[in-house]
PDB file of C-alpha atoms in Angstrom:
ATOM      1  CA  SER A 528       0.000   0.000   0.000  1.00 45.00           C
ATOM      2  CA  SER A 529       2.849   2.395   0.808  1.00 55.00           C
ATOM      3  CA  GLY A 530       4.542   1.660  -2.520  1.00 58.00           C
ATOM      4  CA  ILE A 531       1.356   2.444  -4.429  1.00 60.00           C
ATOM      5  CA  ASN A 532       0.987   5.751  -2.572  1.00 62.00           C
ATOM      6  CA  ALA A 533       4.603   6.640  -3.336  1.00 61.00           C
ATOM      7  CA  GLU A 534       4.148   5.873  -7.047  1.00 66.00           C
ATOM      8  CA  TYR A 535       0.899   7.818  -7.169  1.00 72.00           C
ATOM      9  CA  GLY A 536       2.541  10.744  -5.359  1.00 69.00           C
ATOM     10  CA  GLY A 537       5.405  10.770  -7.843  1.00 75.00           C
ATOM     11  CA  ALA A 538       3.036  10.762 -10.798  1.00 82.00           C
ATOM     12  CA  ARG A 539       0.903  13.477  -9.199  1.00 83.00           C
ATOM     13  CA  GLU A 540       3.866  15.783  -8.596  1.00 84.00           C
ATOM     14  CA  THR A 541       5.227  15.212 -12.105  1.00 86.00           C
ATOM     15  CA  ARG A 542       1.802  16.089 -13.499  1.00 88.00           C
ATOM     16  CA  ARG A 543       1.738  19.211 -11.305  1.00 89.00           C
ATOM     17  CA  CYS A 544       5.063  20.333 -12.810  1.00 90.00           C
ATOM     18  CA  LYS A 545       3.675  19.792 -16.310  1.00 91.00           C
ATOM     19  CA  LYS A 546       0.567  21.836 -15.469  1.00 92.00           C
ATOM     20  CA  ILE A 547       2.767  24.678 -14.220  1.00 92.00           C
ATOM     21  CA  LEU A 548       4.810  24.551 -17.417  1.00 92.00           C
ATOM     22  CA  ASP A 549       1.622  24.573 -19.513  1.00 92.00           C
ATOM     23  CA  GLY A 550       0.384  27.623 -17.591  1.00 92.00           C
ATOM     24  CA  VAL A 551       3.652  29.494 -18.131  1.00 92.00           C
ATOM     25  CA  ASN A 552       3.576  28.644 -21.853  1.00 91.00           C
ATOM     26  CA  ALA A 553      -0.054  29.790 -22.178  1.00 91.00           C
ATOM     27  CA  ALA A 554       0.739  33.071 -20.424  1.00 92.00           C
ATOM     28  CA  ALA A 555       3.811  33.549 -22.629  1.00 91.00           C
ATOM     29  CA  LYS A 556       1.557  33.474 -25.685  1.00 91.00           C
ATOM     30  CA  VAL A 557      -0.818  36.065 -24.231  1.00 90.00           C
ATOM     31  CA  TYR A 558       1.842  38.293 -22.662  1.00 86.00           C
ATOM     32  CA  SER A 559       4.302  38.193 -25.531  1.00 78.00           C
ATOM     33  CA  GLY A 560       6.346  41.179 -24.333  1.00 78.00           C
ATOM     34  CA  GLY A 561       8.251  39.035 -21.862  1.00 74.00           C
ATOM     35  CA  GLN A 562       6.187  40.147 -18.873  1.00 86.00           C
ATOM     36  CA  ILE A 563       7.457  37.873 -16.139  1.00 90.00           C
ATOM     37  CA  ILE A 564       4.966  38.422 -13.301  1.00 90.00           C
ATOM     38  CA  PRO A 565       1.815  37.364 -15.204  1.00 90.00           C
ATOM     39  CA  MET A 566       3.646  34.324 -16.541  1.00 91.00           C
ATOM     40  CA  VAL A 567       4.677  33.280 -13.030  1.00 91.00           C
ATOM     41  CA  LEU A 568       1.192  33.830 -11.586  1.00 89.00           C
ATOM     42  CA  VAL A 569      -0.618  31.916 -14.325  1.00 90.00           C
ATOM     43  CA  GLY A 570       1.883  29.073 -14.074  1.00 90.00           C
ATOM     44  CA  ALA A 571       1.589  28.892 -10.283  1.00 89.00           C
ATOM     45  CA  LEU A 572      -2.208  28.837 -10.502  1.00 88.00           C
ATOM     46  CA  GLY A 573      -1.904  25.938 -12.919  1.00 86.00           C
ATOM     47  CA  GLY A 574      -0.075  23.963 -10.255  1.00 85.00           C
ATOM     48  CA  CYS A 575      -2.123  24.819  -7.179  1.00 82.00           C
ATOM     49  CA  SER A 576      -5.478  26.092  -8.426  1.00 74.00           C
ATOM     50  CA  GLY A 577      -7.356  23.538  -6.347  1.00 70.00           C
ATOM     51  CA  LYS A 578      -6.181  25.173  -3.131  1.00 68.00           C
ATOM     52  CA  PHE A 579      -7.571  28.554  -4.188  1.00 65.00           C
ATOM     53  CA  LEU A 580     -10.820  27.075  -5.473  1.00 67.00           C
ATOM     54  CA  GLN A 581     -11.302  25.079  -2.269  1.00 69.00           C
ATOM     55  CA  THR A 582     -11.000  28.227  -0.143  1.00 66.00           C
ATOM     56  CA  THR A 583     -13.449  30.143  -2.333  1.00 66.00           C
ATOM     57  CA  GLU A 584     -15.930  27.263  -2.414  1.00 69.00           C
ATOM     58  CA  GLU A 585     -15.825  26.822   1.371  1.00 69.00           C
ATOM     59  CA  SER A 586     -16.414  30.521   2.010  1.00 68.00           C
ATOM     60  CA  MET A 587     -19.358  30.540  -0.426  1.00 68.00           C
ATOM     61  CA  ARG A 588     -20.842  27.350   1.030  1.00 72.00           C
ATOM     62  CA  LYS A 589     -20.557  28.525   4.635  1.00 71.00           C
ATOM     63  CA  GLY A 590     -21.754  32.000   3.759  1.00 67.00           C
ATOM     64  CA  SER A 591     -18.871  33.741   5.475  1.00 61.00           C
ATOM     65  CA  SER A 592     -16.162  35.933   4.121  1.00 58.00           C
ATOM     66  CA  ASP A 593     -13.613  34.794   6.715  1.00 59.00           C
ATOM     67  CA  LEU A 594     -10.491  34.067   4.695  1.00 58.00           C
ATOM     68  CA  SER A 595      -8.161  33.857   7.700  1.00 62.00           C
ATOM     69  CA  LYS A 596      -7.636  30.138   7.084  1.00 60.00           C
ATOM     70  CA  GLY A 597      -7.436  30.542   3.335  1.00 59.00           C
ATOM     71  CA  GLU A 598      -4.564  30.028   0.947  1.00 58.00           C
ATOM     72  CA  PHE A 599      -3.888  33.762   0.765  1.00 61.00           C
ATOM     73  CA  VAL A 600      -3.034  33.993   4.469  1.00 69.00           C
ATOM     74  CA  GLN A 601      -1.487  30.596   5.258  1.00 75.00           C
ATOM     75  CA  ILE A 602       0.424  29.613   2.144  1.00 79.00           C
ATOM     76  CA  SER A 603       0.930  25.864   1.803  1.00 79.00           C
ATOM     77  CA  PHE A 604       4.027  24.043   0.629  1.00 81.00           C
ATOM     78  CA  VAL A 605       2.347  23.216  -2.683  1.00 83.00           C
ATOM     79  CA  THR A 606       1.683  26.892  -3.389  1.00 85.00           C
ATOM     80  CA  LYS A 607       5.220  27.909  -2.457  1.00 87.00           C
ATOM     81  CA  ALA A 608       6.673  25.153  -4.628  1.00 88.00           C
ATOM     82  CA  SER A 609       4.361  26.094  -7.517  1.00 90.00           C
ATOM     83  CA  LEU A 610       5.513  29.716  -7.327  1.00 91.00           C
ATOM     84  CA  ALA A 611       9.180  28.683  -7.253  1.00 92.00           C
ATOM     85  CA  ILE A 612       8.768  26.266 -10.153  1.00 92.00           C
ATOM     86  CA  ALA A 613       6.787  28.784 -12.219  1.00 93.00           C
ATOM     87  CA  THR A 614       9.544  31.340 -11.606  1.00 94.00           C
ATOM     88  CA  LEU A 615      12.198  28.875 -12.734  1.00 92.00           C
ATOM     89  CA  TYR A 616      10.231  27.973 -15.868  1.00 92.00           C
ATOM     90  CA  THR A 617       9.601  31.624 -16.688  1.00 92.00           C
ATOM     91  CA  LEU A 618      13.247  32.590 -16.291  1.00 91.00           C
ATOM     92  CA  SER A 619      14.258  29.588 -18.384  1.00 90.00           C
ATOM     93  CA  LEU A 620      11.706  30.369 -21.092  1.00 88.00           C
ATOM     94  CA  THR A 621      12.652  34.056 -21.295  1.00 88.00           C
ATOM     95  CA  GLY A 622      16.377  33.242 -21.412  1.00 87.00           C
ATOM     96  CA  TYR A 623      17.409  34.803 -18.097  1.00 90.00           C
ATOM     97  CA  ILE A 624      18.954  31.533 -16.940  1.00 90.00           C
ATOM     98  CA  PRO A 625      20.820  29.104 -19.214  1.00 90.00           C
ATOM     99  CA  LEU A 626      18.594  26.085 -18.633  1.00 89.00           C
ATOM    100  CA  SER A 627      16.459  24.450 -21.283  1.00 89.00           C
ATOM    101  CA  VAL A 628      12.798  23.925 -20.503  1.00 84.00           C
ATOM    102  CA  PRO A 629      13.056  20.078 -20.532  1.00 87.00           C
ATOM    103  CA  GLN A 630      15.980  20.284 -18.101  1.00 90.00           C
ATOM    104  CA  ALA A 631      13.972  22.612 -15.849  1.00 89.00           C
ATOM    105  CA  LEU A 632      11.010  20.198 -15.993  1.00 88.00           C
ATOM    106  CA  LEU A 633      13.254  17.294 -14.984  1.00 90.00           C
ATOM    107  CA  VAL A 634      14.901  19.202 -12.127  1.00 90.00           C
ATOM    108  CA  CYS A 635      11.609  20.508 -10.755  1.00 90.00           C
ATOM    109  CA  SER A 636       9.853  17.148 -11.014  1.00 89.00           C
ATOM    110  CA  ALA A 637      12.719  15.388  -9.245  1.00 90.00           C
ATOM    111  CA  ALA A 638      12.842  17.990  -6.482  1.00 90.00           C
ATOM    112  CA  LEU A 639       9.087  17.918  -5.893  1.00 87.00           C
ATOM    113  CA  VAL A 640       8.861  14.116  -5.945  1.00 86.00           C
ATOM    114  CA  THR A 641      11.842  13.769  -3.594  1.00 87.00           C
ATOM    115  CA  THR A 642      10.477  16.331  -1.156  1.00 86.00           C
ATOM    116  CA  ASN A 643       7.013  14.807  -1.199  1.00 81.00           C
ATOM    117  CA  LEU A 644       8.373  11.292  -0.707  1.00 81.00           C
ATOM    118  CA  ALA A 645      10.652  12.368   2.143  1.00 83.00           C
ATOM    119  CA  MET A 646       7.783  14.133   3.898  1.00 80.00           C
ATOM    120  CA  ALA A 647       5.526  11.091   3.462  1.00 77.00           C
ATOM    121  CA  LEU A 648       8.143   8.648   4.778  1.00 80.00           C
ATOM    122  CA  ALA A 649       8.931  10.879   7.754  1.00 82.00           C
ATOM    123  CA  GLY A 650       5.239  11.346   8.492  1.00 79.00           C
ATOM    124  CA  LEU A 651       5.502  15.115   8.293  1.00 76.00           C
ATOM    125  CA  PRO A 652       2.483  17.255   7.458  1.00 71.00           C
ATOM    126  CA  ASP A 653       2.500  20.084   4.944  1.00 63.00           C
ATOM    127  CA  PRO A 654       5.145  22.500   6.279  1.00 56.00           C
TER     128      PRO A 654
END
């Protein structure tokens, strides 16, 4: 059972990295002037959009506008990692760092899978 969870976690994090890359590429087409901030934000939302949607849905369902426990106030590890990965992809895509996009995808996927696996094996919650 633990091996299946580890394999599923690895596939999930690799897919997350691909979604971030797809978001950065989509934003690069819209913001063709090399605007970095929109590219990073769209890419990060591609990787962690569920966290933002969950907060919005819960506040609408409960009828309260209390966002003190939301993703905007208490940023999760997934959101932080998505922002860092989107920044790396954006800088790679715009040529600010000498790293090809496939290399960046490999590095980010490996880092996210390793971190997720280490946290799962150590029994640590989302930092």
